[in-house]
């Protein structure tokens, strides 16, 4: 049983490379947990005192929106760890984690984790490395979100529509950039709605239909301009303009 | 020398007085010396936008036309006396005057009955330009094409025709444009007011310019907010970010650029 867990721990990015003795020690303190598809592993805002290593299956890390929708922040799969942030800073869980498929994780409680950490400085380095990787991903994600928001502001929706139409399967060897694009495309799918509404509005803009009765126009003009008053006015206006020009050359 | 800017519309209800008041206010706000003359003697209205009523109103254009006073005595300083509303208060210290018309029924009916001497009106306007050292003299005209209005058009350096995008206004505007050309008005600008938001404003502008061969200085949206304020204040000063106000500033820029 423990040996089985040691094998699993060796596959986790966080613990691989630790001495056999440490892994055995850890193996005694972790518990296996099975989840079915759509089961919630972590609930945002909850107290968190465990760390999870994904052994099998995939999870989505989501931020729930007020309107009931969800925004996928990241995906986690075999080898990756989940929940180490709350374990370290003792703040409530920062996001919700839901199984995308039937899955199996190893759970490690804070006390156990900290005592292993104390005895294995290399684990700290490994932890920092994993955290840095995640931070780097967040930066890419943010940069892309800013870039796309800017484009939307300028009325360019092409990027999001492209991304949305080329969804790639999970777990590929995509770069951070690609991964951020995939995740954000779900978020920016609202852009499709915005664009559709805008297009519809543009089509709805009515065109004015203008028609002038030219005969009437001519007749009314002649009625006004055929009077003595008008002839006099035209002359007077001409003189006045000349006078003002001469007074102020 | 100051420029005479006549604001005209073929029919009533186009928002002419409101547009005139806002344009003059914007020009004054830009530091120019401006005066508005209300020549709509039959149905005066622009004074209300500057908070003037029968009690506050002193001498009027009617007094001048009847030979009872000099035109300068009629000039009411907005920058000193009309700062009792949020928008208008921004005109404090600005060089903006108003020549109001009498709102007394007796005096209005007298003018309607007897008419008045357009020559004297013309002299008064020329005097104002000189004595107040104006950059711009705005004339709020009476709708239609009666003799007084024809005079305002004839002597103007810039004629702004305000129209709504509807058939009757268009027909009347066509005649006014022809008259303005016949009277050699140097600059003609069209302003479309009360355009419904569901219309394509760029298309309206293009069509009007094609039809009248004159530039459209602005297409102003029909605004419920503007109607809601009634005539209590100068809208573009009170709500500078409103689309209507932005469009008005665009027209004011064209007036300022044409000096």
GROMACS .gro file of C-alpha atoms in nm:
model
  508
    1UNK     CA    1   0.000   0.000   0.000
    2UNK     CA    2   0.267   0.254   0.108
    3UNK     CA    3   0.489   0.143  -0.173
    4UNK     CA    4   0.210   0.216  -0.417
    5UNK     CA    5   0.189   0.568  -0.277
    6UNK     CA    6   0.565   0.617  -0.295
    7UNK     CA    7   0.543   0.538  -0.666
    8UNK     CA    8   0.269   0.795  -0.703
    9UNK     CA    9   0.466   1.056  -0.505
   10UNK     CA   10   0.764   1.002  -0.729
   11UNK     CA   11   0.546   1.113  -1.021
   12UNK     CA   12   0.447   1.438  -0.851
   13UNK     CA   13   0.640   1.746  -0.962
   14UNK     CA   14   0.663   1.870  -0.606
   15UNK     CA   15   0.808   1.558  -0.441
   16UNK     CA   16   1.000   1.377  -0.710
   17UNK     CA   17   1.368   1.379  -0.642
   18UNK     CA   18   1.329   1.354  -0.266
   19UNK     CA   19   1.520   1.075  -0.088
   20UNK     CA   20   1.342   0.740  -0.065
   21UNK     CA   21   1.328   0.769   0.316
   22UNK     CA   22   1.147   1.102   0.299
   23UNK     CA   23   0.900   0.969   0.046
   24UNK     CA   24   0.828   0.670   0.269
   25UNK     CA   25   0.770   0.904   0.558
   26UNK     CA   26   0.536   1.115   0.345
   27UNK     CA   27   0.357   0.809   0.215
   28UNK     CA   28   0.253   0.722   0.567
   29UNK     CA   29   0.092   1.059   0.611
   30UNK     CA   30  -0.097   1.105   0.285
   31UNK     CA   31  -0.443   0.973   0.218
   32UNK     CA   32  -0.587   0.874  -0.117
   33UNK     CA   33  -0.907   1.035  -0.234
   34UNK     CA   34  -1.122   0.942  -0.532
   35UNK     CA   35  -1.349   1.191  -0.701
   36UNK     CA   36  -1.614   1.153  -0.966
   37UNK     CA   37  -1.658   1.392  -1.258
   38UNK     CA   38  -1.791   1.735  -1.150
   39UNK     CA   39  -1.715   1.673  -0.783
   40UNK     CA   40  -1.579   1.974  -0.596
   41UNK     CA   41  -1.233   1.919  -0.445
   42UNK     CA   42  -1.187   2.267  -0.304
   43UNK     CA   43  -1.444   2.539  -0.248
   44UNK     CA   44  -1.334   2.900  -0.281
   45UNK     CA   45  -1.333   3.081   0.054
   46UNK     CA   46  -1.315   2.762   0.261
   47UNK     CA   47  -1.047   2.706   0.526
   48UNK     CA   48  -0.767   2.512   0.369
   49UNK     CA   49  -0.521   2.291   0.549
   50UNK     CA   50  -0.439   2.030   0.284
   51UNK     CA   51  -0.234   2.003  -0.026
   52UNK     CA   52  -0.337   1.772  -0.310
   53UNK     CA   53  -0.126   1.594  -0.566
   54UNK     CA   54  -0.317   1.489  -0.877
   55UNK     CA   55  -0.255   1.126  -0.953
   56UNK     CA   56  -0.515   1.061  -1.220
   57UNK     CA   57  -0.767   1.276  -1.403
   58UNK     CA   58  -0.799   1.648  -1.467
   59UNK     CA   59  -0.926   1.941  -1.265
   60UNK     CA   60  -1.035   2.290  -1.352
   61UNK     CA   61  -0.949   2.582  -1.126
   62UNK     CA   62  -1.238   2.824  -1.147
   63UNK     CA   63  -1.345   3.154  -1.008
   64UNK     CA   64  -1.720   3.164  -0.964
   65UNK     CA   65  -1.894   3.474  -1.091
   66UNK     CA   66  -2.171   3.654  -0.913
   67UNK     CA   67  -2.413   3.571  -1.196
   68UNK     CA   68  -2.356   3.201  -1.138
   69UNK     CA   69  -2.121   3.148  -1.429
   70UNK     CA   70  -1.765   3.032  -1.387
   71UNK     CA   71  -1.437   3.155  -1.521
   72UNK     CA   72  -1.169   2.892  -1.573
   73UNK     CA   73  -0.836   3.017  -1.442
   74UNK     CA   74  -0.631   2.705  -1.508
   75UNK     CA   75  -0.631   2.330  -1.549
   76UNK     CA   76  -0.437   2.077  -1.340
   77UNK     CA   77  -0.350   1.722  -1.433
   78UNK     CA   78  -0.137   1.424  -1.325
   79UNK     CA   79   0.179   1.522  -1.138
   80UNK     CA   80   0.062   1.871  -1.053
   81UNK     CA   81  -0.021   1.988  -0.704
   82UNK     CA   82  -0.325   2.185  -0.599
   83UNK     CA   83  -0.393   2.394  -0.291
   84UNK     CA   84  -0.042   2.468  -0.170
   85UNK     CA   85  -0.111   2.842  -0.153
   86UNK     CA   86  -0.368   2.823   0.127
   87UNK     CA   87  -0.149   2.567   0.298
   88UNK     CA   88   0.138   2.814   0.316
   89UNK     CA   89  -0.030   3.150   0.375
   90UNK     CA   90  -0.319   3.013   0.585
   91UNK     CA   91  -0.566   3.230   0.396
   92UNK     CA   92  -0.901   3.090   0.274
   93UNK     CA   93  -0.898   2.901  -0.056
   94UNK     CA   94  -0.849   3.141  -0.348
   95UNK     CA   95  -1.044   2.946  -0.609
   96UNK     CA   96  -1.274   2.650  -0.654
   97UNK     CA   97  -1.137   2.324  -0.793
   98UNK     CA   98  -1.367   2.082  -0.972
   99UNK     CA   99  -1.293   1.744  -1.125
  100UNK     CA  100  -1.327   1.740  -1.502
  101UNK     CA  101  -1.323   1.361  -1.505
  102UNK     CA  102  -1.318   1.079  -1.252
  103UNK     CA  103  -0.997   1.147  -1.064
  104UNK     CA  104  -0.768   1.043  -0.784
  105UNK     CA  105  -0.559   1.267  -0.562
  106UNK     CA  106  -0.324   1.231  -0.266
  107UNK     CA  107  -0.405   1.458   0.024
  108UNK     CA  108  -0.139   1.585   0.264
  109UNK     CA  109  -0.231   1.783   0.578
  110UNK     CA  110  -0.050   2.099   0.677
  111UNK     CA  111   0.121   1.960   0.991
  112UNK     CA  112   0.263   1.665   0.802
  113UNK     CA  113   0.370   1.882   0.514
  114UNK     CA  114   0.547   2.134   0.738
  115UNK     CA  115   0.734   1.870   0.934
  116UNK     CA  116   0.862   1.710   0.613
  117UNK     CA  117   0.949   2.056   0.484
  118UNK     CA  118   1.159   2.124   0.796
  119UNK     CA  119   1.367   1.818   0.742
  120UNK     CA  120   1.408   1.856   0.367
  121UNK     CA  121   1.535   2.195   0.255
  122UNK     CA  122   1.538   2.074  -0.108
  123UNK     CA  123   1.161   2.045  -0.085
  124UNK     CA  124   1.146   2.424  -0.022
  125UNK     CA  125   1.342   2.490  -0.337
  126UNK     CA  126   1.113   2.257  -0.529
  127UNK     CA  127   0.810   2.433  -0.387
  128UNK     CA  128   0.944   2.773  -0.483
  129UNK     CA  129   1.017   2.645  -0.831
  130UNK     CA  130   0.661   2.519  -0.873
  131UNK     CA  131   0.516   2.842  -0.735
  132UNK     CA  132   0.735   3.050  -0.965
  133UNK     CA  133   0.615   2.848  -1.260
  134UNK     CA  134   0.259   2.922  -1.165
  135UNK     CA  135   0.334   3.290  -1.115
  136UNK     CA  136   0.495   3.306  -1.455
  137UNK     CA  137   0.183   3.154  -1.605
  138UNK     CA  138  -0.034   3.409  -1.424
  139UNK     CA  139   0.175   3.690  -1.571
  140UNK     CA  140   0.134   3.550  -1.923
  141UNK     CA  141  -0.237   3.510  -1.860
  142UNK     CA  142  -0.265   3.869  -1.742
  143UNK     CA  143  -0.065   4.008  -2.030
  144UNK     CA  144  -0.283   3.829  -2.277
  145UNK     CA  145  -0.600   3.945  -2.101
  146UNK     CA  146  -0.481   4.307  -2.116
  147UNK     CA  147  -0.383   4.274  -2.480
  148UNK     CA  148  -0.722   4.130  -2.573
  149UNK     CA  149  -0.915   4.382  -2.368
  150UNK     CA  150  -0.731   4.655  -2.554
  151UNK     CA  151  -0.828   4.503  -2.887
  152UNK     CA  152  -1.191   4.483  -2.783
  153UNK     CA  153  -1.174   4.849  -2.686
  154UNK     CA  154  -1.058   4.920  -3.039
  155UNK     CA  155  -1.342   4.714  -3.181
  156UNK     CA  156  -1.123   4.424  -3.297
  157UNK     CA  157  -1.281   4.094  -3.202
  158UNK     CA  158  -1.102   3.869  -3.449
  159UNK     CA  159  -0.847   3.726  -3.201
  160UNK     CA  160  -1.103   3.586  -2.960
  161UNK     CA  161  -1.318   3.437  -3.230
  162UNK     CA  162  -1.010   3.262  -3.370
  163UNK     CA  163  -0.911   3.122  -3.032
  164UNK     CA  164  -1.261   3.009  -2.951
  165UNK     CA  165  -1.287   2.824  -3.280
  166UNK     CA  166  -0.959   2.636  -3.234
  167UNK     CA  167  -1.003   2.465  -2.900
  168UNK     CA  168  -0.723   2.219  -2.825
  169UNK     CA  169  -0.742   1.905  -2.612
  170UNK     CA  170  -0.623   1.913  -2.251
  171UNK     CA  171  -0.280   1.800  -2.143
  172UNK     CA  172  -0.091   1.875  -2.462
  173UNK     CA  173   0.257   2.021  -2.458
  174UNK     CA  174   0.135   2.374  -2.524
  175UNK     CA  175   0.329   2.681  -2.414
  176UNK     CA  176   0.208   2.907  -2.134
  177UNK     CA  177   0.099   3.152  -2.400
  178UNK     CA  178  -0.117   2.891  -2.577
  179UNK     CA  179  -0.259   2.767  -2.252
  180UNK     CA  180  -0.350   3.118  -2.135
  181UNK     CA  181  -0.511   3.181  -2.473
  182UNK     CA  182  -0.722   2.869  -2.444
  183UNK     CA  183  -0.838   2.949  -2.094
  184UNK     CA  184  -0.908   3.311  -2.172
  185UNK     CA  185  -1.098   3.228  -2.486
  186UNK     CA  186  -1.374   3.086  -2.268
  187UNK     CA  187  -1.379   3.414  -2.078
  188UNK     CA  188  -1.371   3.617  -2.396
  189UNK     CA  189  -1.648   3.411  -2.552
  190UNK     CA  190  -1.868   3.693  -2.429
  191UNK     CA  191  -1.700   3.889  -2.705
  192UNK     CA  192  -1.900   3.689  -2.955
  193UNK     CA  193  -2.216   3.814  -2.789
  194UNK     CA  194  -2.094   4.172  -2.786
  195UNK     CA  195  -1.994   4.155  -3.149
  196UNK     CA  196  -2.320   3.995  -3.254
  197UNK     CA  197  -2.515   4.267  -3.074
  198UNK     CA  198  -2.304   4.539  -3.230
  199UNK     CA  199  -2.348   4.395  -3.578
  200UNK     CA  200  -2.720   4.371  -3.527
  201UNK     CA  201  -2.736   4.732  -3.410
  202UNK     CA  202  -2.541   4.847  -3.711
  203UNK     CA  203  -2.783   4.672  -3.941
  204UNK     CA  204  -3.074   4.823  -3.757
  205UNK     CA  205  -2.950   5.181  -3.802
  206UNK     CA  206  -3.203   5.335  -4.028
  207UNK     CA  207  -3.117   5.527  -4.336
  208UNK     CA  208  -3.296   5.851  -4.395
  209UNK     CA  209  -3.501   5.871  -4.710
  210UNK     CA  210  -3.480   6.219  -4.851
  211UNK     CA  211  -3.675   6.369  -5.132
  212UNK     CA  212  -3.708   6.730  -5.229
  213UNK     CA  213  -3.979   6.871  -5.448
  214UNK     CA  214  -3.759   7.071  -5.683
  215UNK     CA  215  -4.044   7.246  -5.860
  216UNK     CA  216  -4.182   7.373  -5.531
  217UNK     CA  217  -3.835   7.473  -5.420
  218UNK     CA  218  -3.790   7.685  -5.732
  219UNK     CA  219  -4.133   7.839  -5.705
  220UNK     CA  220  -4.090   7.941  -5.342
  221UNK     CA  221  -3.748   8.085  -5.414
  222UNK     CA  222  -3.891   8.297  -5.693
  223UNK     CA  223  -4.179   8.419  -5.480
  224UNK     CA  224  -3.937   8.550  -5.220
  225UNK     CA  225  -3.675   8.693  -5.450
  226UNK     CA  226  -3.910   8.868  -5.691
  227UNK     CA  227  -4.010   9.145  -5.450
  228UNK     CA  228  -3.873   9.498  -5.443
  229UNK     CA  229  -3.780   9.445  -5.081
  230UNK     CA  230  -3.557   9.157  -5.180
  231UNK     CA  231  -3.385   9.343  -5.460
  232UNK     CA  232  -3.320   9.631  -5.223
  233UNK     CA  233  -3.197   9.395  -4.951
  234UNK     CA  234  -2.958   9.223  -5.188
  235UNK     CA  235  -2.810   9.556  -5.285
  236UNK     CA  236  -2.791   9.673  -4.925
  237UNK     CA  237  -2.625   9.352  -4.813
  238UNK     CA  238  -2.367   9.387  -5.086
  239UNK     CA  239  -2.289   9.746  -4.986
  240UNK     CA  240  -2.273   9.654  -4.620
  241UNK     CA  241  -2.027   9.377  -4.684
  242UNK     CA  242  -1.813   9.606  -4.896
  243UNK     CA  243  -1.824   9.873  -4.628
  244UNK     CA  244  -1.722   9.632  -4.355
  245UNK     CA  245  -1.440   9.499  -4.567
  246UNK     CA  246  -1.321   9.852  -4.646
  247UNK     CA  247  -1.346   9.962  -4.281
  248UNK     CA  248  -1.142   9.664  -4.174
  249UNK     CA  249  -0.903   9.576  -4.451
  250UNK     CA  250  -1.401   9.287  -3.707
  251UNK     CA  251  -1.661   9.070  -3.543
  252UNK     CA  252  -1.859   8.809  -3.730
  253UNK     CA  253  -2.235   8.798  -3.752
  254UNK     CA  254  -2.366   8.446  -3.701
  255UNK     CA  255  -2.734   8.403  -3.780
  256UNK     CA  256  -2.908   8.094  -3.656
  257UNK     CA  257  -3.211   8.009  -3.856
  258UNK     CA  258  -3.461   7.735  -3.908
  259UNK     CA  259  -3.741   7.719  -4.157
  260UNK     CA  260  -3.994   7.594  -3.906
  261UNK     CA  261  -4.031   7.634  -3.530
  262UNK     CA  262  -3.947   7.364  -3.278
  263UNK     CA  263  -3.608   7.274  -3.419
  264UNK     CA  264  -3.428   7.369  -3.097
  265UNK     CA  265  -3.299   7.690  -3.252
  266UNK     CA  266  -3.292   7.903  -2.936
  267UNK     CA  267  -3.134   7.626  -2.732
  268UNK     CA  268  -2.869   7.571  -2.997
  269UNK     CA  269  -2.800   7.944  -3.027
  270UNK     CA  270  -2.763   7.987  -2.651
  271UNK     CA  271  -2.533   7.687  -2.622
  272UNK     CA  272  -2.317   7.788  -2.918
  273UNK     CA  273  -2.277   8.144  -2.786
  274UNK     CA  274  -2.198   8.008  -2.439
  275UNK     CA  275  -1.930   7.777  -2.580
  276UNK     CA  276  -1.775   8.059  -2.781
  277UNK     CA  277  -1.773   8.285  -2.473
  278UNK     CA  278  -1.627   8.003  -2.268
  279UNK     CA  279  -1.344   7.989  -2.521
  280UNK     CA  280  -1.265   8.348  -2.426
  281UNK     CA  281  -1.435   8.527  -2.718
  282UNK     CA  282  -1.654   8.835  -2.684
  283UNK     CA  283  -2.005   8.739  -2.791
  284UNK     CA  284  -2.356   8.877  -2.790
  285UNK     CA  285  -2.688   8.714  -2.868
  286UNK     CA  286  -2.966   8.919  -3.022
  287UNK     CA  287  -3.311   8.772  -2.998
  288UNK     CA  288  -3.483   8.893  -3.314
  289UNK     CA  289  -3.769   8.649  -3.276
  290UNK     CA  290  -3.991   8.939  -3.175
  291UNK     CA  291  -4.313   8.748  -3.231
  292UNK     CA  292  -4.225   8.460  -3.003
  293UNK     CA  293  -3.919   8.541  -2.791
  294UNK     CA  294  -3.770   8.261  -2.587
  295UNK     CA  295  -3.395   8.259  -2.554
  296UNK     CA  296  -3.398   8.482  -2.242
  297UNK     CA  297  -3.546   8.194  -2.041
  298UNK     CA  298  -3.227   7.990  -2.092
  299UNK     CA  299  -3.036   8.267  -1.921
  300UNK     CA  300  -3.278   8.291  -1.631
  301UNK     CA  301  -3.435   8.619  -1.739
  302UNK     CA  302  -3.799   8.686  -1.662
  303UNK     CA  303  -4.030   8.984  -1.685
  304UNK     CA  304  -3.914   9.110  -1.345
  305UNK     CA  305  -3.541   9.087  -1.413
  306UNK     CA  306  -3.564   9.207  -1.771
  307UNK     CA  307  -3.467   9.570  -1.817
  308UNK     CA  308  -3.470   9.744  -2.152
  309UNK     CA  309  -3.551   9.534  -2.459
  310UNK     CA  310  -3.488   9.527  -2.831
  311UNK     CA  311  -3.842   9.663  -2.874
  312UNK     CA  312  -3.745   9.976  -2.679
  313UNK     CA  313  -3.452  10.028  -2.912
  314UNK     CA  314  -3.660   9.970  -3.226
  315UNK     CA  315  -3.916  10.218  -3.097
  316UNK     CA  316  -3.644  10.476  -3.053
  317UNK     CA  317  -3.671  10.477  -2.675
  318UNK     CA  318  -3.307  10.390  -2.598
  319UNK     CA  319  -2.967  10.307  -2.740
  320UNK     CA  320  -2.894   9.945  -2.830
  321UNK     CA  321  -2.611   9.936  -2.579
  322UNK     CA  322  -2.854  10.008  -2.296
  323UNK     CA  323  -3.035   9.686  -2.380
  324UNK     CA  324  -2.727   9.461  -2.355
  325UNK     CA  325  -2.767   9.236  -2.053
  326UNK     CA  326  -2.437   9.099  -1.926
  327UNK     CA  327  -2.465   8.723  -1.879
  328UNK     CA  328  -2.115   8.701  -1.728
  329UNK     CA  329  -2.223   8.932  -1.446
  330UNK     CA  330  -2.592   8.870  -1.398
  331UNK     CA  331  -2.700   8.524  -1.500
  332UNK     CA  332  -2.491   8.296  -1.282
  333UNK     CA  333  -2.777   8.152  -1.076
  334UNK     CA  334  -2.769   7.804  -1.232
  335UNK     CA  335  -2.501   7.534  -1.233
  336UNK     CA  336  -2.429   7.555  -1.606
  337UNK     CA  337  -2.455   7.931  -1.641
  338UNK     CA  338  -2.228   7.989  -1.341
  339UNK     CA  339  -1.940   7.871  -1.562
  340UNK     CA  340  -1.984   8.193  -1.759
  341UNK     CA  341  -1.876   8.406  -1.463
  342UNK     CA  342  -1.650   8.684  -1.587
  343UNK     CA  343  -1.700   8.587  -1.953
  344UNK     CA  344  -1.784   8.847  -2.217
  345UNK     CA  345  -2.130   8.739  -2.318
  346UNK     CA  346  -2.431   8.963  -2.359
  347UNK     CA  347  -2.795   8.918  -2.448
  348UNK     CA  348  -3.027   9.159  -2.625
  349UNK     CA  349  -3.368   9.027  -2.520
  350UNK     CA  350  -3.706   9.091  -2.681
  351UNK     CA  351  -3.998   9.221  -2.485
  352UNK     CA  352  -4.222   8.951  -2.349
  353UNK     CA  353  -4.505   9.189  -2.275
  354UNK     CA  354  -4.809   9.093  -2.480
  355UNK     CA  355  -4.894   9.453  -2.562
  356UNK     CA  356  -4.551   9.525  -2.703
  357UNK     CA  357  -4.546   9.204  -2.903
  358UNK     CA  358  -4.881   9.275  -3.061
  359UNK     CA  359  -4.769   9.629  -3.137
  360UNK     CA  360  -4.474   9.499  -3.340
  361UNK     CA  361  -4.694   9.243  -3.510
  362UNK     CA  362  -4.941   9.516  -3.604
  363UNK     CA  363  -4.701   9.787  -3.708
  364UNK     CA  364  -4.389   9.594  -3.801
  365UNK     CA  365  -4.057   9.759  -3.746
  366UNK     CA  366  -3.783   9.926  -3.940
  367UNK     CA  367  -3.532   9.662  -4.049
  368UNK     CA  368  -3.283   9.940  -4.120
  369UNK     CA  369  -3.287  10.042  -3.759
  370UNK     CA  370  -3.231   9.680  -3.655
  371UNK     CA  371  -2.937   9.665  -3.891
  372UNK     CA  372  -2.789   9.984  -3.748
  373UNK     CA  373  -2.831   9.848  -3.396
  374UNK     CA  374  -2.647   9.529  -3.484
  375UNK     CA  375  -2.358   9.716  -3.644
  376UNK     CA  376  -2.335   9.944  -3.338
  377UNK     CA  377  -2.323   9.644  -3.107
  378UNK     CA  378  -2.038   9.489  -3.301
  379UNK     CA  379  -1.835   9.807  -3.262
  380UNK     CA  380  -1.930   9.928  -2.916
  381UNK     CA  381  -1.901   9.593  -2.743
  382UNK     CA  382  -1.595   9.511  -2.953
  383UNK     CA  383  -1.750   9.174  -3.034
  384UNK     CA  384  -1.586   8.873  -3.189
  385UNK     CA  385  -1.924   8.716  -3.260
  386UNK     CA  386  -2.275   8.848  -3.281
  387UNK     CA  387  -2.532   8.568  -3.272
  388UNK     CA  388  -2.877   8.639  -3.413
  389UNK     CA  389  -3.158   8.412  -3.300
  390UNK     CA  390  -3.401   8.458  -3.586
  391UNK     CA  391  -3.773   8.407  -3.626
  392UNK     CA  392  -3.853   8.089  -3.822
  393UNK     CA  393  -3.959   8.123  -4.181
  394UNK     CA  394  -3.841   8.380  -4.432
  395UNK     CA  395  -4.006   8.709  -4.343
  396UNK     CA  396  -3.836   9.043  -4.406
  397UNK     CA  397  -3.658   9.066  -4.071
  398UNK     CA  398  -3.524   8.715  -4.111
  399UNK     CA  399  -3.412   8.786  -4.465
  400UNK     CA  400  -3.221   9.084  -4.328
  401UNK     CA  401  -3.048   8.869  -4.067
  402UNK     CA  402  -2.948   8.625  -4.338
  403UNK     CA  403  -2.835   8.902  -4.572
  404UNK     CA  404  -2.598   9.063  -4.324
  405UNK     CA  405  -2.454   8.745  -4.175
  406UNK     CA  406  -2.100   8.622  -4.222
  407UNK     CA  407  -2.201   8.276  -4.112
  408UNK     CA  408  -2.549   8.135  -4.150
  409UNK     CA  409  -2.633   7.828  -3.948
  410UNK     CA  410  -2.946   7.651  -4.058
  411UNK     CA  411  -3.093   7.413  -3.804
  412UNK     CA  412  -3.317   7.140  -3.927
  413UNK     CA  413  -3.468   6.818  -3.812
  414UNK     CA  414  -3.425   6.518  -4.035
  415UNK     CA  415  -3.782   6.530  -4.164
  416UNK     CA  416  -3.943   6.604  -4.496
  417UNK     CA  417  -4.094   6.944  -4.419
  418UNK     CA  418  -3.775   7.083  -4.267
  419UNK     CA  419  -3.576   6.959  -4.562
  420UNK     CA  420  -3.800   7.125  -4.817
  421UNK     CA  421  -3.787   7.457  -4.631
  422UNK     CA  422  -3.413   7.431  -4.578
  423UNK     CA  423  -3.361   7.384  -4.950
  424UNK     CA  424  -3.525   7.721  -5.015
  425UNK     CA  425  -3.330   7.889  -4.734
  426UNK     CA  426  -3.003   7.753  -4.874
  427UNK     CA  427  -3.091   7.895  -5.217
  428UNK     CA  428  -3.172   8.234  -5.060
  429UNK     CA  429  -2.846   8.237  -4.863
  430UNK     CA  430  -2.651   8.170  -5.184
  431UNK     CA  431  -2.845   8.438  -5.367
  432UNK     CA  432  -2.756   8.684  -5.089
  433UNK     CA  433  -2.387   8.584  -5.105
  434UNK     CA  434  -2.363   8.468  -4.744
  435UNK     CA  435  -1.993   8.380  -4.716
  436UNK     CA  436  -2.033   8.075  -4.499
  437UNK     CA  437  -2.320   7.835  -4.468
  438UNK     CA  438  -2.337   7.557  -4.207
  439UNK     CA  439  -2.609   7.303  -4.149
  440UNK     CA  440  -2.687   7.157  -3.809
  441UNK     CA  441  -2.918   6.860  -3.787
  442UNK     CA  442  -3.093   6.851  -3.451
  443UNK     CA  443  -3.325   6.599  -3.287
  444UNK     CA  444  -3.190   6.305  -3.486
  445UNK     CA  445  -3.320   5.973  -3.355
  446UNK     CA  446  -3.048   5.748  -3.222
  447UNK     CA  447  -3.159   5.457  -3.437
  448UNK     CA  448  -3.059   5.649  -3.748
  449UNK     CA  449  -2.717   5.633  -3.899
  450UNK     CA  450  -2.575   5.980  -3.819
  451UNK     CA  451  -2.292   5.953  -4.069
  452UNK     CA  452  -2.544   5.865  -4.338
  453UNK     CA  453  -2.759   6.165  -4.242
  454UNK     CA  454  -2.454   6.392  -4.267
  455UNK     CA  455  -2.353   6.252  -4.605
  456UNK     CA  456  -2.701   6.278  -4.751
  457UNK     CA  457  -2.753   6.636  -4.631
  458UNK     CA  458  -2.417   6.748  -4.764
  459UNK     CA  459  -2.496   6.588  -5.098
  460UNK     CA  460  -2.837   6.744  -5.114
  461UNK     CA  461  -2.749   7.099  -5.007
  462UNK     CA  462  -2.384   7.114  -5.112
  463UNK     CA  463  -2.304   7.268  -4.776
  464UNK     CA  464  -2.114   7.129  -4.478
  465UNK     CA  465  -2.303   6.971  -4.191
  466UNK     CA  466  -2.137   7.106  -3.877
  467UNK     CA  467  -2.304   6.854  -3.651
  468UNK     CA  468  -2.576   6.594  -3.616
  469UNK     CA  469  -2.725   6.636  -3.270
  470UNK     CA  470  -2.921   6.355  -3.112
  471UNK     CA  471  -3.276   6.397  -2.989
  472UNK     CA  472  -3.218   6.413  -2.617
  473UNK     CA  473  -3.466   6.333  -2.347
  474UNK     CA  474  -3.218   6.475  -2.097
  475UNK     CA  475  -3.222   6.806  -2.276
  476UNK     CA  476  -3.601   6.811  -2.282
  477UNK     CA  477  -3.607   6.709  -1.919
  478UNK     CA  478  -3.404   7.011  -1.815
  479UNK     CA  479  -3.658   7.230  -1.989
  480UNK     CA  480  -3.504   7.569  -2.049
  481UNK     CA  481  -3.371   7.608  -1.699
  482UNK     CA  482  -3.002   7.622  -1.786
  483UNK     CA  483  -2.739   7.602  -2.058
  484UNK     CA  484  -2.727   7.227  -2.116
  485UNK     CA  485  -2.377   7.195  -2.266
  486UNK     CA  486  -2.228   7.380  -1.970
  487UNK     CA  487  -2.417   7.178  -1.717
  488UNK     CA  488  -2.361   6.838  -1.878
  489UNK     CA  489  -2.041   6.883  -2.081
  490UNK     CA  490  -1.990   6.510  -2.138
  491UNK     CA  491  -2.335   6.445  -2.283
  492UNK     CA  492  -2.336   6.344  -2.653
  493UNK     CA  493  -2.551   6.646  -2.738
  494UNK     CA  494  -2.300   6.877  -2.567
  495UNK     CA  495  -2.009   6.714  -2.745
  496UNK     CA  496  -2.180   6.769  -3.080
  497UNK     CA  497  -2.251   7.134  -2.989
  498UNK     CA  498  -1.884   7.187  -2.909
  499UNK     CA  499  -1.802   7.047  -3.254
  500UNK     CA  500  -2.024   7.311  -3.415
  501UNK     CA  501  -1.873   7.584  -3.193
  502UNK     CA  502  -1.528   7.475  -3.307
  503UNK     CA  503  -1.631   7.527  -3.668
  504UNK     CA  504  -1.752   7.878  -3.586
  505UNK     CA  505  -1.429   7.957  -3.403
  506UNK     CA  506  -1.222   7.818  -3.687
  507UNK     CA  507  -1.386   8.035  -3.949
  508UNK     CA  508  -1.265   8.370  -3.827
   0.00000   0.00000   0.00000
